[in-house]
Amino acid sequence: MNFFGILLGLATLFIIGLGFVWVIRGERYFGYLWWPYVMASGVVLIGWSLFIANPWASALLGALGASLLWGSTELKEQAIRAELGWYPFHVRKIRPPFAATITKWRAPHL
Amino acid sequence: MGLNFIGLVAAASTFFGVWFGHVCVRKIESRAKTIWIPTLLFAAAGAILAWISLVTSQLWLSTATGILGFTLLWDALEVTRQQNRVKHGHAAANPANPRHARLLGEYPAATTLNLLEREPLGRPVSPAQAAALVRQRRP
């Protein structure tokens, strides 16, 4: 029996679950305009996983990177959910560097 | 030093698994006449993939099937959660689906509008404003 995949699947489910939490909390206090930074962090983590020899560390880093990548595409919808009152709306948000430029870009959504 | 592609396999499996759970479950739930059939299919597919991850000796296959297996098992629960979103108006109902047509009659909050189909405004929006904003965007 090879338990690597089963345990990794469970760990990934936990990472995805954490994704729900940080997308909700992150959007509340920081706003959806951070999406390019979150997306870049995800790409960096996935790239980094290529250079890690330990299979557990590499796989977990890859799953975490993918979760960040997905979360970056989810921030815009979360902002709308908060505007609709489905989640608490926080007026004062910590804006990201170059927020004025990012506002002009269309935030991704899948 | 050689590259370790296990992380990339894990990343692709996670992203595809979450995408499938997020996008495909919505579409399937919207079209399915009953939710128990997709629930059962997702659970069976998840269990089969989890079993493959246990019996294979190949690390990359164990990685992909382990992650996809567990995300599919979660998707089996997501079908019911998606139906609940439709009841509360958090996801658009499909009036062509008899099950959704019934939900539209039974639940006052249920709507055929996807209230998330717009750009954020940066301020709270009332239900009436939200519906108007989405209708404005429709061709």
mmCIF file of C-alpha atoms in Angstrom:
data_model
loop_
_atom_site.group_PDB
_atom_site.id
_atom_site.type_symbol
_atom_site.label_atom_id
_atom_site.label_comp_id
_atom_site.label_asym_id
_atom_site.label_seq_id
_atom_site.Cartn_x
_atom_site.Cartn_y
_atom_site.Cartn_z
ATOM 1 C CA MET A 1 0.000 0.000 0.000
ATOM 2 C CA ASN A 2 1.204 3.492 -0.915
ATOM 3 C CA PHE A 3 -0.236 6.031 1.553
ATOM 4 C CA PHE A 4 1.518 9.045 -0.013
ATOM 5 C CA GLY A 5 -1.429 10.049 -2.234
ATOM 6 C CA ILE A 6 -4.128 9.495 0.405
ATOM 7 C CA LEU A 7 -2.297 11.534 3.038
ATOM 8 C CA LEU A 8 -1.425 14.197 0.472
ATOM 9 C CA GLY A 9 -5.094 14.294 -0.620
ATOM 10 C CA LEU A 10 -6.150 14.885 2.996
ATOM 11 C CA ALA A 11 -3.481 17.574 3.438
ATOM 12 C CA THR A 12 -4.579 19.236 0.191
ATOM 13 C CA LEU A 13 -8.203 19.250 1.348
ATOM 14 C CA PHE A 14 -6.991 21.082 4.470
ATOM 15 C CA ILE A 15 -5.007 23.575 2.330
ATOM 16 C CA ILE A 16 -8.095 24.188 0.144
ATOM 17 C CA GLY A 17 -10.188 24.628 3.307
ATOM 18 C CA LEU A 18 -7.689 27.202 4.547
ATOM 19 C CA GLY A 19 -8.097 28.894 1.158
ATOM 20 C CA PHE A 20 -11.755 29.624 1.959
ATOM 21 C CA VAL A 21 -10.692 31.253 5.221
ATOM 22 C CA TRP A 22 -7.934 33.473 3.873
ATOM 23 C CA VAL A 23 -9.940 34.550 0.811
ATOM 24 C CA ILE A 24 -12.820 35.680 3.076
ATOM 25 C CA ARG A 25 -10.622 37.329 5.716
ATOM 26 C CA GLY A 26 -8.079 38.662 3.224
ATOM 27 C CA GLU A 27 -10.728 40.330 1.063
ATOM 28 C CA ARG A 28 -12.407 41.806 4.157
ATOM 29 C CA TYR A 29 -9.342 43.612 5.442
ATOM 30 C CA PHE A 30 -7.148 44.000 2.326
ATOM 31 C CA GLY A 31 -9.608 44.042 -0.603
ATOM 32 C CA TYR A 32 -9.614 42.179 -3.896
ATOM 33 C CA LEU A 33 -7.012 44.450 -5.532
ATOM 34 C CA TRP A 34 -4.248 42.318 -4.009
ATOM 35 C CA TRP A 35 -5.031 39.597 -6.563
ATOM 36 C CA PRO A 36 -1.877 40.087 -8.744
ATOM 37 C CA TYR A 37 0.363 39.685 -5.672
ATOM 38 C CA VAL A 38 -1.498 36.553 -4.551
ATOM 39 C CA MET A 39 -1.321 35.131 -8.081
ATOM 40 C CA ALA A 40 2.427 35.860 -8.322
ATOM 41 C CA SER A 41 2.991 34.217 -4.909
ATOM 42 C CA GLY A 42 1.223 31.089 -6.157
ATOM 43 C CA VAL A 43 3.359 30.939 -9.299
ATOM 44 C CA VAL A 44 6.546 31.442 -7.236
ATOM 45 C CA LEU A 45 5.606 28.617 -4.828
ATOM 46 C CA ILE A 46 4.825 26.215 -7.702
ATOM 47 C CA GLY A 47 8.125 27.144 -9.385
ATOM 48 C CA TRP A 48 9.984 26.712 -6.084
ATOM 49 C CA SER A 49 8.481 23.218 -5.645
ATOM 50 C CA LEU A 50 10.432 22.106 -8.738
ATOM 51 C CA PHE A 51 13.722 22.641 -6.912
ATOM 52 C CA ILE A 52 12.842 20.739 -3.716
ATOM 53 C CA ALA A 53 14.013 17.134 -3.680
ATOM 54 C CA ASN A 54 11.816 15.939 -0.781
ATOM 55 C CA PRO A 55 8.538 14.672 -2.335
ATOM 56 C CA TRP A 56 6.390 15.709 0.639
ATOM 57 C CA ALA A 57 7.755 19.242 0.755
ATOM 58 C CA SER A 58 7.575 19.617 -3.024
ATOM 59 C CA ALA A 59 3.985 18.305 -3.244
ATOM 60 C CA LEU A 60 2.706 20.410 -0.333
ATOM 61 C CA LEU A 61 4.355 23.534 -1.759
ATOM 62 C CA GLY A 62 2.794 22.811 -5.164
ATOM 63 C CA ALA A 63 -0.671 22.327 -3.619
ATOM 64 C CA LEU A 64 -0.272 25.524 -1.581
ATOM 65 C CA GLY A 65 0.833 27.422 -4.719
ATOM 66 C CA ALA A 66 -2.189 26.155 -6.661
ATOM 67 C CA SER A 67 -4.470 27.161 -3.781
ATOM 68 C CA LEU A 68 -3.030 30.708 -3.883
ATOM 69 C CA LEU A 69 -3.446 30.785 -7.672
ATOM 70 C CA TRP A 70 -7.088 29.785 -7.323
ATOM 71 C CA GLY A 71 -7.667 32.180 -4.435
ATOM 72 C CA SER A 72 -6.394 35.083 -6.552
ATOM 73 C CA THR A 73 -9.216 34.414 -9.036
ATOM 74 C CA GLU A 74 -11.774 34.170 -6.222
ATOM 75 C CA LEU A 75 -11.079 37.525 -4.506
ATOM 76 C CA LYS A 76 -13.242 39.591 -6.886
ATOM 77 C CA GLU A 77 -16.346 37.443 -6.342
ATOM 78 C CA GLN A 78 -15.712 37.508 -2.598
ATOM 79 C CA ALA A 79 -15.672 41.333 -2.732
ATOM 80 C CA ILE A 80 -19.121 41.242 -4.397
ATOM 81 C CA ARG A 81 -20.432 38.718 -1.832
ATOM 82 C CA ALA A 82 -19.375 41.126 0.942
ATOM 83 C CA GLU A 83 -21.046 44.053 -0.859
ATOM 84 C CA LEU A 84 -24.254 41.981 -1.015
ATOM 85 C CA GLY A 85 -24.113 41.416 2.747
ATOM 86 C CA TRP A 86 -23.496 37.664 2.497
ATOM 87 C CA TYR A 87 -20.279 38.294 4.466
ATOM 88 C CA PRO A 88 -19.318 41.222 6.724
ATOM 89 C CA PHE A 89 -18.262 44.304 4.735
ATOM 90 C CA HIS A 90 -15.254 46.244 5.987
ATOM 91 C CA VAL A 91 -14.997 49.772 4.575
ATOM 92 C CA ARG A 92 -11.364 50.597 5.394
ATOM 93 C CA LYS A 93 -9.157 48.262 3.433
ATOM 94 C CA ILE A 94 -5.362 48.145 3.276
ATOM 95 C CA ARG A 95 -4.718 48.931 -0.371
ATOM 96 C CA PRO A 96 -1.875 47.215 -2.242
ATOM 97 C CA PRO A 97 1.076 48.999 -3.852
ATOM 98 C CA PHE A 98 0.126 50.310 -7.335
ATOM 99 C CA ALA A 99 -3.602 49.999 -6.497
ATOM 100 C CA ALA A 100 -4.484 52.726 -9.026
ATOM 101 C CA THR A 101 -2.885 50.702 -11.834
ATOM 102 C CA ILE A 102 -4.379 47.380 -10.697
ATOM 103 C CA THR A 103 -7.868 48.957 -10.626
ATOM 104 C CA LYS A 104 -7.582 49.429 -14.400
ATOM 105 C CA TRP A 105 -6.927 45.703 -14.930
ATOM 106 C CA ARG A 106 -9.800 43.256 -15.166
ATOM 107 C CA ALA A 107 -9.583 40.964 -12.128
ATOM 108 C CA PRO A 108 -9.585 37.317 -13.230
ATOM 109 C CA HIS A 109 -12.409 34.989 -12.453
ATOM 110 C CA LEU A 110 -12.902 31.363 -13.510
ATOM 111 C CA MET B 1 20.429 19.016 -9.595
ATOM 112 C CA GLY B 2 17.406 17.528 -11.394
ATOM 113 C CA LEU B 3 13.962 19.048 -11.202
ATOM 114 C CA ASN B 4 11.316 17.408 -8.991
ATOM 115 C CA PHE B 5 7.984 17.447 -10.835
ATOM 116 C CA ILE B 6 5.899 16.057 -7.944
ATOM 117 C CA GLY B 7 5.108 19.615 -6.809
ATOM 118 C CA LEU B 8 3.926 20.500 -10.313
ATOM 119 C CA VAL B 9 1.712 17.382 -10.448
ATOM 120 C CA ALA B 10 0.286 18.299 -7.022
ATOM 121 C CA ALA B 11 -0.295 21.899 -8.142
ATOM 122 C CA ALA B 12 -2.036 20.871 -11.385
ATOM 123 C CA SER B 13 -4.183 18.293 -9.556
ATOM 124 C CA THR B 14 -5.153 20.803 -6.861
ATOM 125 C CA PHE B 15 -5.991 23.566 -9.336
ATOM 126 C CA PHE B 16 -7.956 21.246 -11.632
ATOM 127 C CA GLY B 17 -9.692 19.638 -8.630
ATOM 128 C CA VAL B 18 -10.776 23.005 -7.211
ATOM 129 C CA TRP B 19 -11.776 24.278 -10.684
ATOM 130 C CA PHE B 20 -13.877 21.169 -11.294
ATOM 131 C CA GLY B 21 -15.477 21.431 -7.867
ATOM 132 C CA HIS B 22 -16.197 25.123 -8.314
ATOM 133 C CA VAL B 23 -17.249 25.417 -11.957
ATOM 134 C CA CYS B 24 -18.422 21.951 -13.045
ATOM 135 C CA VAL B 25 -20.382 21.128 -9.878
ATOM 136 C CA ARG B 26 -22.362 24.367 -10.398
ATOM 137 C CA LYS B 27 -23.144 23.479 -14.005
ATOM 138 C CA ILE B 28 -24.019 19.862 -13.235
ATOM 139 C CA GLU B 29 -26.232 20.820 -10.258
ATOM 140 C CA SER B 30 -27.977 23.389 -12.443
ATOM 141 C CA ARG B 31 -28.889 20.793 -15.082
ATOM 142 C CA ALA B 32 -29.441 17.636 -12.980
ATOM 143 C CA LYS B 33 -33.045 16.598 -12.417
ATOM 144 C CA THR B 34 -32.138 15.012 -9.058
ATOM 145 C CA ILE B 35 -29.028 15.668 -6.978
ATOM 146 C CA TRP B 36 -28.496 12.156 -5.665
ATOM 147 C CA ILE B 37 -27.214 10.821 -9.014
ATOM 148 C CA PRO B 38 -24.342 13.361 -9.358
ATOM 149 C CA THR B 39 -23.635 13.014 -5.611
ATOM 150 C CA LEU B 40 -23.313 9.251 -5.983
ATOM 151 C CA LEU B 41 -21.184 9.556 -9.157
ATOM 152 C CA PHE B 42 -18.800 12.054 -7.523
ATOM 153 C CA ALA B 43 -18.469 9.852 -4.422
ATOM 154 C CA ALA B 44 -17.837 6.728 -6.523
ATOM 155 C CA ALA B 45 -15.276 8.491 -8.763
ATOM 156 C CA GLY B 46 -13.546 9.932 -5.674
ATOM 157 C CA ALA B 47 -13.398 6.545 -3.956
ATOM 158 C CA ILE B 48 -12.002 4.858 -7.100
ATOM 159 C CA LEU B 49 -9.278 7.518 -7.481
ATOM 160 C CA ALA B 50 -8.390 7.286 -3.759
ATOM 161 C CA TRP B 51 -8.112 3.501 -4.133
ATOM 162 C CA ILE B 52 -5.824 3.892 -7.193
ATOM 163 C CA SER B 53 -3.591 6.236 -5.149
ATOM 164 C CA LEU B 54 -3.265 3.485 -2.522
ATOM 165 C CA VAL B 55 -2.340 0.649 -4.864
ATOM 166 C CA THR B 56 -0.050 2.385 -7.351
ATOM 167 C CA SER B 57 3.688 2.363 -6.769
ATOM 168 C CA GLN B 58 4.206 5.427 -8.979
ATOM 169 C CA LEU B 59 4.573 8.578 -6.901
ATOM 170 C CA TRP B 60 3.183 10.976 -9.530
ATOM 171 C CA LEU B 61 0.051 8.823 -10.058
ATOM 172 C CA SER B 62 -0.463 8.449 -6.306
ATOM 173 C CA THR B 63 -0.142 12.257 -5.983
ATOM 174 C CA ALA B 64 -2.643 13.076 -8.739
ATOM 175 C CA THR B 65 -5.235 10.433 -7.813
ATOM 176 C CA GLY B 66 -4.944 11.124 -4.072
ATOM 177 C CA ILE B 67 -5.631 14.844 -4.516
ATOM 178 C CA LEU B 68 -8.314 14.409 -7.208
ATOM 179 C CA GLY B 69 -9.930 11.571 -5.245
ATOM 180 C CA PHE B 70 -10.372 13.678 -2.118
ATOM 181 C CA THR B 71 -11.542 16.763 -4.030
ATOM 182 C CA LEU B 72 -14.156 14.603 -5.822
ATOM 183 C CA LEU B 73 -15.326 13.181 -2.485
ATOM 184 C CA TRP B 74 -15.751 16.772 -1.290
ATOM 185 C CA ASP B 75 -17.606 17.601 -4.538
ATOM 186 C CA ALA B 76 -20.165 14.913 -3.624
ATOM 187 C CA LEU B 77 -21.063 17.139 -0.633
ATOM 188 C CA GLU B 78 -20.798 20.301 -2.737
ATOM 189 C CA VAL B 79 -23.772 19.255 -4.908
ATOM 190 C CA THR B 80 -26.100 19.609 -1.889
ATOM 191 C CA ARG B 81 -24.325 22.803 -0.786
ATOM 192 C CA GLN B 82 -24.856 24.235 -4.275
ATOM 193 C CA GLN B 83 -28.579 23.442 -4.135
ATOM 194 C CA ASN B 84 -28.705 25.314 -0.813
ATOM 195 C CA ARG B 85 -27.012 28.315 -2.475
ATOM 196 C CA VAL B 86 -29.759 28.299 -5.114
ATOM 197 C CA LYS B 87 -32.420 28.265 -2.358
ATOM 198 C CA HIS B 88 -30.862 31.348 -0.748
ATOM 199 C CA GLY B 89 -30.309 33.218 -4.019
ATOM 200 C CA HIS B 90 -26.531 32.891 -3.715
ATOM 201 C CA ALA B 91 -26.447 31.008 -7.034
ATOM 202 C CA ALA B 92 -28.696 31.437 -10.046
ATOM 203 C CA ALA B 93 -31.597 29.028 -10.462
ATOM 204 C CA ASN B 94 -32.218 27.416 -13.834
ATOM 205 C CA PRO B 95 -35.960 27.738 -14.549
ATOM 206 C CA ALA B 96 -35.696 25.080 -17.292
ATOM 207 C CA ASN B 97 -34.781 22.525 -14.616
ATOM 208 C CA PRO B 98 -38.013 21.293 -12.894
ATOM 209 C CA ARG B 99 -36.166 20.911 -9.561
ATOM 210 C CA HIS B 100 -34.950 24.527 -9.715
ATOM 211 C CA ALA B 101 -38.366 25.729 -10.931
ATOM 212 C CA ARG B 102 -39.817 24.178 -7.768
ATOM 213 C CA LEU B 103 -37.154 25.891 -5.619
ATOM 214 C CA LEU B 104 -38.013 29.241 -7.266
ATOM 215 C CA GLY B 105 -41.627 28.738 -6.127
ATOM 216 C CA GLU B 106 -40.802 27.551 -2.613
ATOM 217 C CA TYR B 107 -37.965 29.922 -1.635
ATOM 218 C CA PRO B 108 -38.593 33.702 -1.912
ATOM 219 C CA ALA B 109 -34.839 34.463 -2.015
ATOM 220 C CA ALA B 110 -34.208 32.132 -4.987
ATOM 221 C CA THR B 111 -33.530 34.011 -8.229
ATOM 222 C CA THR B 112 -32.588 33.349 -11.836
ATOM 223 C CA LEU B 113 -29.991 36.153 -11.631
ATOM 224 C CA ASN B 114 -26.337 35.492 -10.929
ATOM 225 C CA LEU B 115 -25.800 38.347 -8.478
ATOM 226 C CA LEU B 116 -22.010 37.917 -8.676
ATOM 227 C CA GLU B 117 -21.940 38.712 -12.400
ATOM 228 C CA ARG B 118 -20.584 42.273 -12.130
ATOM 229 C CA GLU B 119 -17.568 44.285 -11.016
ATOM 230 C CA PRO B 120 -17.147 45.236 -7.313
ATOM 231 C CA LEU B 121 -18.226 48.794 -6.383
ATOM 232 C CA GLY B 122 -16.415 49.119 -3.035
ATOM 233 C CA ARG B 123 -19.598 49.795 -1.052
ATOM 234 C CA PRO B 124 -22.525 47.768 0.317
ATOM 235 C CA VAL B 125 -25.287 47.152 -2.219
ATOM 236 C CA SER B 126 -28.980 46.486 -1.464
ATOM 237 C CA PRO B 127 -30.675 43.412 -3.004
ATOM 238 C CA ALA B 128 -32.679 45.645 -5.384
ATOM 239 C CA GLN B 129 -29.531 47.539 -6.476
ATOM 240 C CA ALA B 130 -27.663 44.256 -6.918
ATOM 241 C CA ALA B 131 -30.374 42.885 -9.207
ATOM 242 C CA ALA B 132 -30.458 46.149 -11.199
ATOM 243 C CA LEU B 133 -26.648 46.135 -11.600
ATOM 244 C CA VAL B 134 -26.698 42.589 -12.973
ATOM 245 C CA ARG B 135 -29.632 43.335 -15.325
ATOM 246 C CA GLN B 136 -27.737 46.371 -16.702
ATOM 247 C CA ARG B 137 -24.885 44.127 -17.788
ATOM 248 C CA ARG B 138 -27.150 41.705 -19.668
ATOM 249 C CA PRO B 139 -27.300 42.233 -23.470
#
